[in-house]
PDB file of C-alpha atoms in Angstrom:
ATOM      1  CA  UNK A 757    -114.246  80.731  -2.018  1.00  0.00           C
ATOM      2  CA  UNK A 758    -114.794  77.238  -1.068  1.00  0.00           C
ATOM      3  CA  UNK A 759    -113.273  75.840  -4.192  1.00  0.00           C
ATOM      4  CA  UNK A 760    -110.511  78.289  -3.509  1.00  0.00           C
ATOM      5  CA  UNK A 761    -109.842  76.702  -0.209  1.00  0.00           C
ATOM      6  CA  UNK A 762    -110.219  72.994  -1.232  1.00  0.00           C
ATOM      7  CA  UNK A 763    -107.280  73.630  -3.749  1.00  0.00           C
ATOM      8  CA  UNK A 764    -105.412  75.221  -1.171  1.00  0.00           C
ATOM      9  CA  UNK A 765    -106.159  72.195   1.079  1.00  0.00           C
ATOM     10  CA  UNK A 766    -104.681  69.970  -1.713  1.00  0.00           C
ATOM     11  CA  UNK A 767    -101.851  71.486  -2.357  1.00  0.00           C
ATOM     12  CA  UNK A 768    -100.678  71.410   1.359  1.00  0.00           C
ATOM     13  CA  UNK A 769    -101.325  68.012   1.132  1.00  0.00           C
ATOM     14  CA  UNK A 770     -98.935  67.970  -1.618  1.00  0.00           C
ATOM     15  CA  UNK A 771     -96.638  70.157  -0.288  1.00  0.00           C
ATOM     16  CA  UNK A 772     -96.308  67.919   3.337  1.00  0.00           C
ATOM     17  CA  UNK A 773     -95.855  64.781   0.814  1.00  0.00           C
ATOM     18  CA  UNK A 774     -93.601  66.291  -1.201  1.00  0.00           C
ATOM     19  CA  UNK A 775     -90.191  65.276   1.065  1.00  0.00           C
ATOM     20  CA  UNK A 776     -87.668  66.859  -1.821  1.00  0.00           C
ATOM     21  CA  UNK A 777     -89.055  70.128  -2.076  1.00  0.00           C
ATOM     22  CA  UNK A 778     -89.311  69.530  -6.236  1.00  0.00           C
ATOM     23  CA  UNK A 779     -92.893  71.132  -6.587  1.00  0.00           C
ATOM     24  CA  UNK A 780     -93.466  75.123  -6.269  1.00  0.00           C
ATOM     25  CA  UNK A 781     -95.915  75.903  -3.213  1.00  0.00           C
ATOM     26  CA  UNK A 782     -98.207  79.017  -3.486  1.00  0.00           C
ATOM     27  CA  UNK A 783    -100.608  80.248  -1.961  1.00  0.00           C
ATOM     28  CA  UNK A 784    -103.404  82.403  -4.768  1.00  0.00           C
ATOM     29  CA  UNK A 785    -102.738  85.802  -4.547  1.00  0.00           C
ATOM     30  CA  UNK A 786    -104.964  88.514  -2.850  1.00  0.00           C
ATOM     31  CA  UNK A 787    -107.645  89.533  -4.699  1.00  0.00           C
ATOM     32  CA  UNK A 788    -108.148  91.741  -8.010  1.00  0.00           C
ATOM     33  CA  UNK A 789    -109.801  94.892  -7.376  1.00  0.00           C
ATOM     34  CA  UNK A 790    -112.661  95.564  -9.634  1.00  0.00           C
ATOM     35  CA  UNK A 791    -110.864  98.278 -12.016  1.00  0.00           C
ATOM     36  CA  UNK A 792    -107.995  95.957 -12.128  1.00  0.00           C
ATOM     37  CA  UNK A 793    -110.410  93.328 -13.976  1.00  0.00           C
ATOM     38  CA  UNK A 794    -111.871  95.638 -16.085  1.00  0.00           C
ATOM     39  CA  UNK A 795    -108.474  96.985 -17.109  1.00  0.00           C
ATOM     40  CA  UNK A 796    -107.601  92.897 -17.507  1.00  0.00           C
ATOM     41  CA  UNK A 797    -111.051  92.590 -19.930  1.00  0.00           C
ATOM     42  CA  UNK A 798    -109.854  95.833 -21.776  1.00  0.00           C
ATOM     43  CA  UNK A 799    -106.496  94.150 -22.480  1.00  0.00           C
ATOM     44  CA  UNK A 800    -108.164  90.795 -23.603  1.00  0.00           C
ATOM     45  CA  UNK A 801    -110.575  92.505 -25.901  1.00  0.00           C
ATOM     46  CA  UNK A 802    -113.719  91.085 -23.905  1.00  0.00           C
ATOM     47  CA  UNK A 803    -115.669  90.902 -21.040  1.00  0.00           C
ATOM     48  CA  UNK A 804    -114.594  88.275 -18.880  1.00  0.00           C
ATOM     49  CA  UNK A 805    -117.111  85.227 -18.017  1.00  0.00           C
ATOM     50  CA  UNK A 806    -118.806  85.429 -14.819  1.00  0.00           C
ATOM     51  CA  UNK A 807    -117.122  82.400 -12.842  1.00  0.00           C
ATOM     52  CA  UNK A 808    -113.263  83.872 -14.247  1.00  0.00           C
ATOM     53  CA  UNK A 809    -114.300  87.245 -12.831  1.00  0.00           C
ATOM     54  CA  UNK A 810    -115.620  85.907  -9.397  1.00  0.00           C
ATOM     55  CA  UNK A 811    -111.972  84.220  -8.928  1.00  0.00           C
ATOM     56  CA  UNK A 812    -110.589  87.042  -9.904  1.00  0.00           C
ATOM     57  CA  UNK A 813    -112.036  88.746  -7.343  1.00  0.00           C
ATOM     58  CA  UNK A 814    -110.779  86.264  -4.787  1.00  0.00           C
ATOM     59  CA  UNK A 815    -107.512  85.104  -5.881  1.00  0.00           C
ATOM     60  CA  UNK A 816    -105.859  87.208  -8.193  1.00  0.00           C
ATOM     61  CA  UNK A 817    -103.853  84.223 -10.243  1.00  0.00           C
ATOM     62  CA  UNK A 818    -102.316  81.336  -8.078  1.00  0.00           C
ATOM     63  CA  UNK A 819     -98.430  80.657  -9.417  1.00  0.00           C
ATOM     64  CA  UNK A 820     -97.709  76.720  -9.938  1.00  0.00           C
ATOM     65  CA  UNK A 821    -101.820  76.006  -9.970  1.00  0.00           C
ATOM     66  CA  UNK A 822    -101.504  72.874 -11.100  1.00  0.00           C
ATOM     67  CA  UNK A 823     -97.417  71.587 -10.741  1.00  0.00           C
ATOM     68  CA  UNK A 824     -95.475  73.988 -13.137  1.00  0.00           C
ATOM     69  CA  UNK A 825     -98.411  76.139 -14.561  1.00  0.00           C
ATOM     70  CA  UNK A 826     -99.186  79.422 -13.484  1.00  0.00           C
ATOM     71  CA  UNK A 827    -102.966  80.540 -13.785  1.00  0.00           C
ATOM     72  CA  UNK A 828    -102.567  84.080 -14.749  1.00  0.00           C
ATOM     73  CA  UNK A 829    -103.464  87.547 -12.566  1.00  0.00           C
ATOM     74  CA  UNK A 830    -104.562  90.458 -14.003  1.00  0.00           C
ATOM     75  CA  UNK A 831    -100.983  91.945 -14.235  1.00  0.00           C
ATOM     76  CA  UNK A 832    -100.355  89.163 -16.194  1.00  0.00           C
ATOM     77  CA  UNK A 833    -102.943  90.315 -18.705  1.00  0.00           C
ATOM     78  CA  UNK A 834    -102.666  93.975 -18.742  1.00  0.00           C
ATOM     79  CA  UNK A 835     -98.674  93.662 -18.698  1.00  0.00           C
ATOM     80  CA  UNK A 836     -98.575  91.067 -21.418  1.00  0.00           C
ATOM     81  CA  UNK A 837     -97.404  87.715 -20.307  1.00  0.00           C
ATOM     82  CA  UNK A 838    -100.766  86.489 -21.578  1.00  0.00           C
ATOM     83  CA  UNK A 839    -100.167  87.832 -25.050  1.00  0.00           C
ATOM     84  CA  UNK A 840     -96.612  86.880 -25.012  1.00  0.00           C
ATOM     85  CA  UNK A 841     -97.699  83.126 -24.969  1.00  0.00           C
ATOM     86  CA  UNK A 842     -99.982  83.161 -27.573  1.00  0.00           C
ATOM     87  CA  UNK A 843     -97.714  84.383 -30.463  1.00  0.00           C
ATOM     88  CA  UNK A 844     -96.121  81.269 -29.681  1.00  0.00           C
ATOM     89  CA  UNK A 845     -96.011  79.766 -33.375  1.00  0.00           C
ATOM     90  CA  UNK A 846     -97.446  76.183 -31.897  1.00  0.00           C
ATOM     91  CA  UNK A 847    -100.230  78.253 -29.448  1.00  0.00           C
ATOM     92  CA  UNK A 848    -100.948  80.751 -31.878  1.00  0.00           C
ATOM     93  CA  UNK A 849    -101.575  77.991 -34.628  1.00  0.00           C
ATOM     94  CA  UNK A 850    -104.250  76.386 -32.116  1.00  0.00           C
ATOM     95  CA  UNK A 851    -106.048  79.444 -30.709  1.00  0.00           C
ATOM     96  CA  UNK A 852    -106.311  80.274 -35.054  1.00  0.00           C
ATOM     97  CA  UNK A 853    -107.485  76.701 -35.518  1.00  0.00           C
ATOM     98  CA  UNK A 854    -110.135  77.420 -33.136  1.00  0.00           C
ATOM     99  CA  UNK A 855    -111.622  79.884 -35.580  1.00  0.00           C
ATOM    100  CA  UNK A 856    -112.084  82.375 -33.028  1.00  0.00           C
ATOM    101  CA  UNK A 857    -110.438  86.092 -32.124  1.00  0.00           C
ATOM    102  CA  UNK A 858    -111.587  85.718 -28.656  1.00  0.00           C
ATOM    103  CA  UNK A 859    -109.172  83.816 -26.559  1.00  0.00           C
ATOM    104  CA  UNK A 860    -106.715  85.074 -23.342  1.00  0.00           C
ATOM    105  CA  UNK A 861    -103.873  83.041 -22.340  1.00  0.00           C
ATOM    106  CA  UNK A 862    -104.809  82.768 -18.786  1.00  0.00           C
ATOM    107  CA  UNK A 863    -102.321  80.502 -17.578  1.00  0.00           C
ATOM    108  CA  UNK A 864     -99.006  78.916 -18.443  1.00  0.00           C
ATOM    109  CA  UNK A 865     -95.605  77.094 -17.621  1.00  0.00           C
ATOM    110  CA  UNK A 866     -92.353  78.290 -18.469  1.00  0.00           C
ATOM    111  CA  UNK A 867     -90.904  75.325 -18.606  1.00  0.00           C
ATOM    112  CA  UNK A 868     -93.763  73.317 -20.154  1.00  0.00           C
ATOM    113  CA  UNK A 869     -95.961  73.880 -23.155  1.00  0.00           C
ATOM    114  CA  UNK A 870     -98.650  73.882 -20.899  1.00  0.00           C
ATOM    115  CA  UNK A 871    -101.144  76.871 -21.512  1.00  0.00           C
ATOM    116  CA  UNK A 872    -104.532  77.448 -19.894  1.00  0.00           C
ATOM    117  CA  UNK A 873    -106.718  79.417 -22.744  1.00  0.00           C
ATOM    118  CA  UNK A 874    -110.023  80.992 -22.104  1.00  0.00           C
ATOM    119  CA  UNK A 875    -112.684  81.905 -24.805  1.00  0.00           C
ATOM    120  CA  UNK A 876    -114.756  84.826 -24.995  1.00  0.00           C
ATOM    121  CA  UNK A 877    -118.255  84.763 -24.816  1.00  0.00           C
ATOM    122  CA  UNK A 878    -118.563  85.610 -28.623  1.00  0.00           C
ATOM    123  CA  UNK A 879    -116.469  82.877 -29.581  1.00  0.00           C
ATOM    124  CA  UNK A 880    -117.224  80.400 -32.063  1.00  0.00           C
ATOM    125  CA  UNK A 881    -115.682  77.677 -30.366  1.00  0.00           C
ATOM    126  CA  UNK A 882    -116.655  76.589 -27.144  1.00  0.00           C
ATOM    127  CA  UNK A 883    -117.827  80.409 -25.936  1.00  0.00           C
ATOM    128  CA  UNK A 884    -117.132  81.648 -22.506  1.00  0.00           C
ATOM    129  CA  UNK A 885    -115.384  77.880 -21.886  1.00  0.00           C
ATOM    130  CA  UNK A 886    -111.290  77.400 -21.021  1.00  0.00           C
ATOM    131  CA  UNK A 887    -108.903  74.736 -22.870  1.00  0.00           C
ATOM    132  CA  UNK A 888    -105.902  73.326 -21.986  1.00  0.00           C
ATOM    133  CA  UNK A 889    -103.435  72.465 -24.373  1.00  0.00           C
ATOM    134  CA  UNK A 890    -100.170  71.371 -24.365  1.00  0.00           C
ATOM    135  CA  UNK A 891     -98.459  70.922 -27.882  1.00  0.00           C
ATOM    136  CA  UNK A 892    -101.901  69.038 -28.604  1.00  0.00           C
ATOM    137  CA  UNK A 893    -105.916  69.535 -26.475  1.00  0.00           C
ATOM    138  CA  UNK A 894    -105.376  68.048 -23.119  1.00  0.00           C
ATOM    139  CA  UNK A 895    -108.820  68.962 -22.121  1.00  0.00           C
ATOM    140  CA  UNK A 896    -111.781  71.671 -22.619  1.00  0.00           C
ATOM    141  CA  UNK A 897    -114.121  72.954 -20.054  1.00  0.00           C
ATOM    142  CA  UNK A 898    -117.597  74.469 -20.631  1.00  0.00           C
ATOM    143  CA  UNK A 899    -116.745  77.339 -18.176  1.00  0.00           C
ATOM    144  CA  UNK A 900    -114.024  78.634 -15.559  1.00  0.00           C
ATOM    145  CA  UNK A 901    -115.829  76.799 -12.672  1.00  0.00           C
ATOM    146  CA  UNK A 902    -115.904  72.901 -14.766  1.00  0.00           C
ATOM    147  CA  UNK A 903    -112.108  74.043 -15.512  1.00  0.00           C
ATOM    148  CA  UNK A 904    -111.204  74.684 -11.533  1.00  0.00           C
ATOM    149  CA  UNK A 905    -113.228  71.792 -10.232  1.00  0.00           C
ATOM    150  CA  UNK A 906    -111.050  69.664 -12.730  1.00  0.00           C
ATOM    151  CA  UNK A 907    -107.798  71.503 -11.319  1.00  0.00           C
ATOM    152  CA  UNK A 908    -108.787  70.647  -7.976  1.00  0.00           C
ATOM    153  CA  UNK A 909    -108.946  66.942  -9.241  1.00  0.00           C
ATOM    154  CA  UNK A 910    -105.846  66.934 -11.483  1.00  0.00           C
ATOM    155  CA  UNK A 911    -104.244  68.284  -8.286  1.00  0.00           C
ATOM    156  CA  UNK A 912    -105.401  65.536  -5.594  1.00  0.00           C
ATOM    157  CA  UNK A 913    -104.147  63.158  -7.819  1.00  0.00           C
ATOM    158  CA  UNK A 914    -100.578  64.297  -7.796  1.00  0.00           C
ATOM    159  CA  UNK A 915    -101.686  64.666  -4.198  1.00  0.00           C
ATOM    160  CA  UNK A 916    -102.179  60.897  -3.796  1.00  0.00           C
TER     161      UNK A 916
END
């Protein structure tokens, strides 16, 4: 929750500064009910990590999360925009690269080639941790909370 809030913090910051209106401002949305998650893990093939599942159950995805990339809900799981992005030839050629059949687009841009992945716990690269890629690897995490935390940073810099 208090992570939640610090973003939320930064992003008004943003959103005062931001004198042209150019970048989307969201609040997260409400949170995921408990079946909801489990019928998000059902639809990703595995159980969600622990920190993914407590935001879940706080903020049920947060649309322009960092500038022009979504971090995906559980509708976005269960109602496939998180599989749509990864049979993207360039995403789908990373996530196979990885080695792994655990992985969940769990955030993206639709105008960018931003995409947030996360990795299930049984996968052979970097299990239970979250990359970012965009048309190369921005950046990997070791879990959900090491990939907000750096959100929250990436965001107070466009905040400064």
């Amino acid at each position: 929750k208090t992570a939640i809030a610090t973003l939320v913090q930064c992003k008004q910051r943003i959103a005062d500064r931001d004198r042209l209106h150019a970048l989307p401002w969201h609040l997260p949305a409400v949170a995921a009910s408990d079946d909801r998650i489990a019928d998000a893990e059902r639809a990703a093939g595995f159980v969600f990590p622990p920190a993914y599942r407590r935001f879940l159950a706080h903020a049920d995805g947060w649309r322009g999360l960092y500038v022009l990339v979504d971090l995906f809900g559980t509708a976005d799981i269960v109602n496939g925009r998180a599989s749509d992005v990864l049979v993207q030839p360039e995403v789908a050629s990373f996530v196979r690269s990885l080695g792994s059949d655990q992985a969940i687009a769990i955030g993206a841009s639709e105008q960018e080639t931003d995409v947030f992945l996360l990795l299930g716990p049984d996968s052979a690269a970097l299990p239970g941790g979250v990359i970012w890629w965009a048309d190369e690897e921005i950046d990997r995490f070791d879990d959900f909370a090491a990939f907000f935390t750096a959100m929250i940073a990436y965001n107070e810099r466009v905040a400064e």
